[in-house]
Amino acid sequence: MRASVCAVLAFIALISTANTAPISEADLKNFLAEIRTNRSTQADFREQRVIRLMKKPILSSGTVGFQPPNKFRREVKGNSPSVTVSDGTQLWIYYPNFKSAEHYPLGKGSPLDSTVATINSALNLQNIENSFNVTATKSQSGYELALIPRTAAMKRVFQKLDLHINDNLRVERTDMLLPNGDRIVTTYSNQTRAPIPASTFEFTPPAGTEISTPLGQ
């Protein structure tokens, strides 16, 4: 489950040290405010998970959609498909090949609250100044942001989150360093900020699906 959730988080960028200039605190505040405007996003993604104990990375691709402040949907295509959906109050992870689904309630002290809060902070950059130490630079191809978690709960999700944002204020690449040293590198394409139907973030298990509640709720 952690791999599925961390993969949604996977939003981040290649940090280049050449031809970059630090952004002042005031400029960063204005920059983040502009990004947060109309953050509804749909995109295709290609992901590479680099695991230290494996010679080759695990590759996957699919689509992702996000609606501020806390709704998202991520579909992985290919031989091992999955669908991860959250409407802000509950999280579903569905595995079509196995006709099985995991259901996680959110809020009320759920163990997943900090993980999902981290996901939402990374996706719409809302209030990240309160949850992360943030540094930013301007490069020739856009902006580079580095997010380091401040709380112990978020540090259990990842060590560092780097984002590359282009001049159109869209995330093009993410690079996440996990606590165990693994990395998740994701690139995004065909991005659109058109309104997303509310049904996108709803999930009803198909008939015959075996449903589990790993948190016992």
PDB file of C-alpha atoms in Angstrom:
ATOM      1  CA  MET A   1       0.000   0.000   0.000  1.00  0.00           C
ATOM      2  CA  ARG A   2       2.848   2.370   0.872  1.00  0.00           C
ATOM      3  CA  ALA A   3       4.234   1.971  -2.654  1.00  0.00           C
ATOM      4  CA  SER A   4       0.859   2.877  -4.183  1.00  0.00           C
ATOM      5  CA  VAL A   5       0.403   5.961  -2.024  1.00  0.00           C
ATOM      6  CA  CYS A   6       3.992   7.134  -2.382  1.00  0.00           C
ATOM      7  CA  ALA A   7       3.692   6.722  -6.106  1.00  0.00           C
ATOM      8  CA  VAL A   8       0.735   9.210  -6.129  1.00  0.00           C
ATOM      9  CA  LEU A   9       3.081  11.588  -4.334  1.00  0.00           C
ATOM     10  CA  ALA A  10       5.492  11.191  -6.869  1.00  0.00           C
ATOM     11  CA  PHE A  11       5.562  14.774  -8.245  1.00  0.00           C
ATOM     12  CA  ILE A  12       9.126  16.002  -8.566  1.00  0.00           C
ATOM     13  CA  ALA A  13      12.081  17.389 -10.424  1.00  0.00           C
ATOM     14  CA  LEU A  14      15.688  17.136 -11.494  1.00  0.00           C
ATOM     15  CA  ILE A  15      17.642  19.813  -9.608  1.00  0.00           C
ATOM     16  CA  SER A  16      20.227  21.510 -11.786  1.00  0.00           C
ATOM     17  CA  THR A  17      23.039  23.448 -10.153  1.00  0.00           C
ATOM     18  CA  ALA A  18      24.072  25.226 -13.326  1.00  0.00           C
ATOM     19  CA  ASN A  19      22.637  28.572 -14.409  1.00  0.00           C
ATOM     20  CA  THR A  20      20.278  28.884 -11.440  1.00  0.00           C
ATOM     21  CA  ALA A  21      19.515  31.818  -9.182  1.00  0.00           C
ATOM     22  CA  PRO A  22      17.982  31.590  -5.681  1.00  0.00           C
ATOM     23  CA  ILE A  23      14.479  33.010  -5.266  1.00  0.00           C
ATOM     24  CA  SER A  24      13.964  35.434  -2.399  1.00  0.00           C
ATOM     25  CA  GLU A  25      11.453  34.656   0.322  1.00  0.00           C
ATOM     26  CA  ALA A  26       9.090  37.360  -0.954  1.00  0.00           C
ATOM     27  CA  ASP A  27       9.333  36.129  -4.553  1.00  0.00           C
ATOM     28  CA  LEU A  28       8.788  32.541  -3.419  1.00  0.00           C
ATOM     29  CA  LYS A  29       5.608  33.549  -1.612  1.00  0.00           C
ATOM     30  CA  ASN A  30       4.265  35.256  -4.743  1.00  0.00           C
ATOM     31  CA  PHE A  31       5.376  32.346  -6.924  1.00  0.00           C
ATOM     32  CA  LEU A  32       3.555  29.783  -4.787  1.00  0.00           C
ATOM     33  CA  ALA A  33       0.423  31.934  -4.675  1.00  0.00           C
ATOM     34  CA  GLU A  34       0.373  32.038  -8.483  1.00  0.00           C
ATOM     35  CA  ILE A  35       0.836  28.269  -8.758  1.00  0.00           C
ATOM     36  CA  ARG A  36      -2.058  27.642  -6.375  1.00  0.00           C
ATOM     37  CA  THR A  37      -4.435  29.497  -8.666  1.00  0.00           C
ATOM     38  CA  ASN A  38      -6.473  27.010 -10.701  1.00  0.00           C
ATOM     39  CA  ARG A  39      -4.520  23.939  -9.655  1.00  0.00           C
ATOM     40  CA  SER A  40      -6.993  21.386 -11.072  1.00  0.00           C
ATOM     41  CA  THR A  41      -4.787  19.190 -13.220  1.00  0.00           C
ATOM     42  CA  GLN A  42      -5.004  16.129 -15.430  1.00  0.00           C
ATOM     43  CA  ALA A  43      -1.913  14.614 -17.043  1.00  0.00           C
ATOM     44  CA  ASP A  44      -0.254  11.506 -18.385  1.00  0.00           C
ATOM     45  CA  PHE A  45       2.725  10.227 -16.415  1.00  0.00           C
ATOM     46  CA  ARG A  46       5.686   7.917 -16.817  1.00  0.00           C
ATOM     47  CA  GLU A  47       7.305   6.678 -13.648  1.00  0.00           C
ATOM     48  CA  GLN A  48      10.589   5.037 -12.763  1.00  0.00           C
ATOM     49  CA  ARG A  49      11.004   3.478  -9.339  1.00  0.00           C
ATOM     50  CA  VAL A  50      14.672   2.891  -8.499  1.00  0.00           C
ATOM     51  CA  ILE A  51      15.026   0.190  -5.844  1.00  0.00           C
ATOM     52  CA  ARG A  52      18.469  -0.278  -4.332  1.00  0.00           C
ATOM     53  CA  LEU A  53      18.241  -4.080  -4.220  1.00  0.00           C
ATOM     54  CA  MET A  54      17.175  -4.422  -7.865  1.00  0.00           C
ATOM     55  CA  LYS A  55      19.415  -4.047 -10.923  1.00  0.00           C
ATOM     56  CA  LYS A  56      16.711  -2.520 -13.109  1.00  0.00           C
ATOM     57  CA  PRO A  57      14.131   0.132 -12.183  1.00  0.00           C
ATOM     58  CA  ILE A  58      10.418  -0.654 -12.172  1.00  0.00           C
ATOM     59  CA  LEU A  59       8.651   1.277 -14.942  1.00  0.00           C
ATOM     60  CA  SER A  60       4.990   2.258 -15.069  1.00  0.00           C
ATOM     61  CA  SER A  61       2.738   4.770 -16.816  1.00  0.00           C
ATOM     62  CA  GLY A  62      -0.817   6.039 -16.679  1.00  0.00           C
ATOM     63  CA  THR A  63      -2.920   9.092 -15.901  1.00  0.00           C
ATOM     64  CA  VAL A  64      -3.369  11.317 -12.858  1.00  0.00           C
ATOM     65  CA  GLY A  65      -5.967  13.917 -11.908  1.00  0.00           C
ATOM     66  CA  PHE A  66      -6.112  16.337  -8.987  1.00  0.00           C
ATOM     67  CA  GLN A  67      -8.802  18.686  -7.665  1.00  0.00           C
ATOM     68  CA  PRO A  68      -7.901  21.074  -4.806  1.00  0.00           C
ATOM     69  CA  PRO A  69      -7.822  20.806  -1.942  1.00  0.00           C
ATOM     70  CA  ASN A  70      -7.776  17.041  -1.395  1.00  0.00           C
ATOM     71  CA  LYS A  71      -9.185  14.950  -4.263  1.00  0.00           C
ATOM     72  CA  PHE A  72      -7.040  12.863  -6.588  1.00  0.00           C
ATOM     73  CA  ARG A  73      -7.167   9.883  -8.928  1.00  0.00           C
ATOM     74  CA  ARG A  74      -4.225   7.892 -10.301  1.00  0.00           C
ATOM     75  CA  GLU A  75      -4.575   5.070 -12.812  1.00  0.00           C
ATOM     76  CA  VAL A  76      -1.665   2.792 -13.668  1.00  0.00           C
ATOM     77  CA  LYS A  77      -1.946   1.042 -17.040  1.00  0.00           C
ATOM     78  CA  GLY A  78      -0.160  -2.021 -18.410  1.00  0.00           C
ATOM     79  CA  ASN A  79       0.211  -5.570 -17.103  1.00  0.00           C
ATOM     80  CA  SER A  80      -0.238  -4.618 -13.437  1.00  0.00           C
ATOM     81  CA  PRO A  81      -2.989  -1.998 -13.478  1.00  0.00           C
ATOM     82  CA  SER A  82      -4.303  -0.238 -10.407  1.00  0.00           C
ATOM     83  CA  VAL A  83      -6.594   2.658  -9.561  1.00  0.00           C
ATOM     84  CA  THR A  84      -6.038   4.899  -6.522  1.00  0.00           C
ATOM     85  CA  VAL A  85      -8.882   7.309  -5.728  1.00  0.00           C
ATOM     86  CA  SER A  86      -9.510   9.744  -2.881  1.00  0.00           C
ATOM     87  CA  ASP A  87     -12.477  12.077  -2.417  1.00  0.00           C
ATOM     88  CA  GLY A  88     -10.895  13.658   0.644  1.00  0.00           C
ATOM     89  CA  THR A  89     -12.730  11.463   3.168  1.00  0.00           C
ATOM     90  CA  GLN A  90     -11.734   7.981   2.005  1.00  0.00           C
ATOM     91  CA  LEU A  91      -9.072   6.313  -0.092  1.00  0.00           C
ATOM     92  CA  TRP A  92      -9.556   3.331  -2.407  1.00  0.00           C
ATOM     93  CA  ILE A  93      -6.894   1.237  -4.134  1.00  0.00           C
ATOM     94  CA  TYR A  94      -8.320  -1.149  -6.735  1.00  0.00           C
ATOM     95  CA  TYR A  95      -6.455  -3.976  -8.486  1.00  0.00           C
ATOM     96  CA  PRO A  96      -8.461  -5.090 -11.569  1.00  0.00           C
ATOM     97  CA  ASN A  97      -6.360  -8.207 -12.251  1.00  0.00           C
ATOM     98  CA  PHE A  98      -7.160  -9.594  -8.805  1.00  0.00           C
ATOM     99  CA  LYS A  99     -10.678  -8.143  -8.516  1.00  0.00           C
ATOM    100  CA  SER A 100      -9.691  -6.796  -5.116  1.00  0.00           C
ATOM    101  CA  ALA A 101      -9.790  -3.388  -3.439  1.00  0.00           C
ATOM    102  CA  GLU A 102      -8.379  -1.828  -0.283  1.00  0.00           C
ATOM    103  CA  HIS A 103     -10.464   0.763   1.560  1.00  0.00           C
ATOM    104  CA  TYR A 104      -8.945   3.342   3.919  1.00  0.00           C
ATOM    105  CA  PRO A 105     -11.094   5.907   5.807  1.00  0.00           C
ATOM    106  CA  LEU A 106      -9.419   9.283   6.275  1.00  0.00           C
ATOM    107  CA  GLY A 107      -9.676  11.810   9.079  1.00  0.00           C
ATOM    108  CA  LYS A 108     -10.420  11.186  12.761  1.00  0.00           C
ATOM    109  CA  GLY A 109      -6.807  10.296  13.466  1.00  0.00           C
ATOM    110  CA  SER A 110      -6.373   7.768  10.659  1.00  0.00           C
ATOM    111  CA  PRO A 111      -2.743   6.554  10.328  1.00  0.00           C
ATOM    112  CA  LEU A 112      -2.943   7.596   6.677  1.00  0.00           C
ATOM    113  CA  ASP A 113      -3.856  11.216   7.396  1.00  0.00           C
ATOM    114  CA  SER A 114      -0.259  12.471   7.403  1.00  0.00           C
ATOM    115  CA  THR A 115       0.547  10.538   4.231  1.00  0.00           C
ATOM    116  CA  VAL A 116      -2.451  11.904   2.324  1.00  0.00           C
ATOM    117  CA  ALA A 117      -1.831  15.393   3.717  1.00  0.00           C
ATOM    118  CA  THR A 118       1.689  15.166   2.328  1.00  0.00           C
ATOM    119  CA  ILE A 119       0.333  14.068  -1.048  1.00  0.00           C
ATOM    120  CA  ASN A 120      -2.092  16.975  -1.199  1.00  0.00           C
ATOM    121  CA  SER A 121       0.541  19.479  -0.097  1.00  0.00           C
ATOM    122  CA  ALA A 122       2.845  18.287  -2.846  1.00  0.00           C
ATOM    123  CA  LEU A 123       0.117  18.301  -5.488  1.00  0.00           C
ATOM    124  CA  ASN A 124      -1.284  21.782  -4.950  1.00  0.00           C
ATOM    125  CA  LEU A 125       1.562  23.270  -2.837  1.00  0.00           C
ATOM    126  CA  GLN A 126      -1.041  24.522  -0.363  1.00  0.00           C
ATOM    127  CA  ASN A 127       0.512  25.597   2.948  1.00  0.00           C
ATOM    128  CA  ILE A 128       3.768  23.811   2.147  1.00  0.00           C
ATOM    129  CA  GLU A 129       5.644  26.534   4.000  1.00  0.00           C
ATOM    130  CA  ASN A 130       4.088  25.193   7.216  1.00  0.00           C
ATOM    131  CA  SER A 131       4.938  21.552   6.541  1.00  0.00           C
ATOM    132  CA  PHE A 132       8.255  21.695   4.691  1.00  0.00           C
ATOM    133  CA  ASN A 133      11.520  23.554   4.532  1.00  0.00           C
ATOM    134  CA  VAL A 134      11.329  24.990   1.013  1.00  0.00           C
ATOM    135  CA  THR A 135      14.138  26.265  -1.190  1.00  0.00           C
ATOM    136  CA  ALA A 136      13.672  27.466  -4.762  1.00  0.00           C
ATOM    137  CA  THR A 137      15.802  28.617  -7.676  1.00  0.00           C
ATOM    138  CA  LYS A 138      15.078  30.002 -11.130  1.00  0.00           C
ATOM    139  CA  SER A 139      16.723  28.139 -13.995  1.00  0.00           C
ATOM    140  CA  GLN A 140      16.775  28.581 -17.761  1.00  0.00           C
ATOM    141  CA  SER A 141      14.004  26.027 -18.155  1.00  0.00           C
ATOM    142  CA  GLY A 142      11.748  27.049 -15.263  1.00  0.00           C
ATOM    143  CA  TYR A 143      11.889  26.680 -11.494  1.00  0.00           C
ATOM    144  CA  GLU A 144      13.406  24.113  -9.134  1.00  0.00           C
ATOM    145  CA  LEU A 145      11.815  23.515  -5.724  1.00  0.00           C
ATOM    146  CA  ALA A 146      13.224  21.313  -2.967  1.00  0.00           C
ATOM    147  CA  LEU A 147      10.887  20.248  -0.149  1.00  0.00           C
ATOM    148  CA  ILE A 148      12.223  18.659   3.041  1.00  0.00           C
ATOM    149  CA  PRO A 149       9.609  17.471   5.579  1.00  0.00           C
ATOM    150  CA  ARG A 150       9.610  19.032   9.011  1.00  0.00           C
ATOM    151  CA  THR A 151       7.502  16.525  10.958  1.00  0.00           C
ATOM    152  CA  ALA A 152       8.374  12.964  11.918  1.00  0.00           C
ATOM    153  CA  ALA A 153       5.157  11.668  10.310  1.00  0.00           C
ATOM    154  CA  MET A 154       6.043  13.184   6.942  1.00  0.00           C
ATOM    155  CA  LYS A 155       9.653  12.059   7.208  1.00  0.00           C
ATOM    156  CA  ARG A 156       8.339   8.511   7.303  1.00  0.00           C
ATOM    157  CA  VAL A 157       6.858   9.109   3.831  1.00  0.00           C
ATOM    158  CA  PHE A 158       9.922  10.614   2.139  1.00  0.00           C
ATOM    159  CA  GLN A 159      13.235  12.303   2.870  1.00  0.00           C
ATOM    160  CA  LYS A 160      13.175  14.903   0.129  1.00  0.00           C
ATOM    161  CA  LEU A 161      10.868  15.991  -2.677  1.00  0.00           C
ATOM    162  CA  ASP A 162      12.278  17.911  -5.653  1.00  0.00           C
ATOM    163  CA  LEU A 163      10.046  19.556  -8.251  1.00  0.00           C
ATOM    164  CA  HIS A 164      10.823  20.971 -11.650  1.00  0.00           C
ATOM    165  CA  ILE A 165       8.155  23.482 -12.693  1.00  0.00           C
ATOM    166  CA  ASN A 166       8.208  24.991 -16.184  1.00  0.00           C
ATOM    167  CA  ASP A 167       7.618  28.613 -17.128  1.00  0.00           C
ATOM    168  CA  ASN A 168       3.898  27.866 -17.513  1.00  0.00           C
ATOM    169  CA  LEU A 169       3.866  26.885 -13.819  1.00  0.00           C
ATOM    170  CA  ARG A 170       3.240  23.207 -14.513  1.00  0.00           C
ATOM    171  CA  VAL A 171       5.151  20.378 -12.873  1.00  0.00           C
ATOM    172  CA  GLU A 172       7.146  18.512 -15.524  1.00  0.00           C
ATOM    173  CA  ARG A 173       9.218  16.146 -13.416  1.00  0.00           C
ATOM    174  CA  THR A 174       9.408  14.962  -9.828  1.00  0.00           C
ATOM    175  CA  ASP A 175      12.119  13.088  -7.944  1.00  0.00           C
ATOM    176  CA  MET A 176      11.289  11.659  -4.526  1.00  0.00           C
ATOM    177  CA  LEU A 177      13.864  10.183  -2.150  1.00  0.00           C
ATOM    178  CA  LEU A 178      12.235   7.635   0.151  1.00  0.00           C
ATOM    179  CA  PRO A 179      13.363   6.895   3.730  1.00  0.00           C
ATOM    180  CA  ASN A 180      14.929   3.579   2.665  1.00  0.00           C
ATOM    181  CA  GLY A 181      17.012   5.223  -0.072  1.00  0.00           C
ATOM    182  CA  ASP A 182      14.773   4.193  -2.983  1.00  0.00           C
ATOM    183  CA  ARG A 183      13.723   6.877  -5.490  1.00  0.00           C
ATOM    184  CA  ILE A 184      10.577   7.543  -7.511  1.00  0.00           C
ATOM    185  CA  VAL A 185      11.132   9.705 -10.594  1.00  0.00           C
ATOM    186  CA  THR A 186       8.026  10.807 -12.507  1.00  0.00           C
ATOM    187  CA  THR A 187       7.621  12.864 -15.679  1.00  0.00           C
ATOM    188  CA  TYR A 188       4.323  14.459 -16.746  1.00  0.00           C
ATOM    189  CA  SER A 189       2.956  15.291 -20.200  1.00  0.00           C
ATOM    190  CA  ASN A 190      -0.271  16.374 -21.928  1.00  0.00           C
ATOM    191  CA  GLN A 191      -1.276  18.449 -18.927  1.00  0.00           C
ATOM    192  CA  THR A 192      -4.601  20.254 -18.885  1.00  0.00           C
ATOM    193  CA  ARG A 193      -6.314  22.454 -16.331  1.00  0.00           C
ATOM    194  CA  ALA A 194      -9.827  21.954 -17.661  1.00  0.00           C
ATOM    195  CA  PRO A 195     -12.558  21.341 -15.034  1.00  0.00           C
ATOM    196  CA  ILE A 196     -12.626  17.736 -13.825  1.00  0.00           C
ATOM    197  CA  PRO A 197     -16.022  15.990 -13.325  1.00  0.00           C
ATOM    198  CA  ALA A 198     -16.801  15.225  -9.677  1.00  0.00           C
ATOM    199  CA  SER A 199     -17.387  11.573 -10.579  1.00  0.00           C
ATOM    200  CA  THR A 200     -13.658  11.240 -11.349  1.00  0.00           C
ATOM    201  CA  PHE A 201     -12.949  11.178  -7.616  1.00  0.00           C
ATOM    202  CA  GLU A 202     -15.716   8.732  -6.721  1.00  0.00           C
ATOM    203  CA  PHE A 203     -15.212   4.982  -6.606  1.00  0.00           C
ATOM    204  CA  THR A 204     -17.679   2.119  -6.380  1.00  0.00           C
ATOM    205  CA  PRO A 205     -16.135  -1.368  -6.338  1.00  0.00           C
ATOM    206  CA  PRO A 206     -17.321  -3.461  -9.295  1.00  0.00           C
ATOM    207  CA  ALA A 207     -19.571  -6.408  -8.518  1.00  0.00           C
ATOM    208  CA  GLY A 208     -17.593  -9.388  -7.275  1.00  0.00           C
ATOM    209  CA  THR A 209     -14.724  -7.295  -5.866  1.00  0.00           C
ATOM    210  CA  GLU A 210     -13.110  -8.591  -2.685  1.00  0.00           C
ATOM    211  CA  ILE A 211     -12.792  -5.614  -0.312  1.00  0.00           C
ATOM    212  CA  SER A 212     -10.291  -5.456   2.526  1.00  0.00           C
ATOM    213  CA  THR A 213      -9.834  -2.828   5.268  1.00  0.00           C
ATOM    214  CA  PRO A 214      -6.136  -3.080   6.273  1.00  0.00           C
ATOM    215  CA  LEU A 215      -6.632  -0.536   9.063  1.00  0.00           C
ATOM    216  CA  GLY A 216      -9.470  -2.569  10.521  1.00  0.00           C
ATOM    217  CA  GLN A 217     -12.075   0.177  10.088  1.00  0.00           C
TER     218      GLN A 217
END
